[in-house]
Coordinates of C-alpha atoms in Angstrom, one line a residue:
X1103 CA -8.1 2.5 -0.3
X1104 CA -6.8 4.9 2.3
X1105 CA -3.1 5.9 2.1
X1106 CA -0.8 4.1 4.5
X1107 CA 0.9 7.4 5.2
X1108 CA -1.2 9.2 7.7
X1109 CA 1.6 11.2 9.3
X1110 CA 0.9 15.0 9.1
X1111 CA 4.4 15.6 10.4
X1112 CA 5.8 16.3 6.9
X1113 CA 3.2 17.9 4.7
X1114 CA 5.6 17.9 1.8
X1115 CA 6.5 14.2 2.1
X1116 CA 2.8 13.3 2.5
X1117 CA 1.9 15.4 -0.5
X1118 CA 4.7 13.8 -2.6
X1119 CA 3.6 10.3 -1.6
X1120 CA 0.0 11.1 -2.4
X1121 CA 1.0 12.5 -5.8
X1122 CA 2.8 9.3 -6.6
X1123 CA 0.1 7.0 -5.4
X1124 CA -2.9 8.9 -6.9
X1125 CA -0.9 10.3 -9.7
X1126 CA -0.7 13.9 -10.8
X1127 CA -4.3 15.1 -11.2

């Protein structure tokens, strides 16, 4: 499943959302 957030405008926000969705690896 691809993340709904595809905006590269805010790297920090995207990274945060990814971390939450995928979990801290």
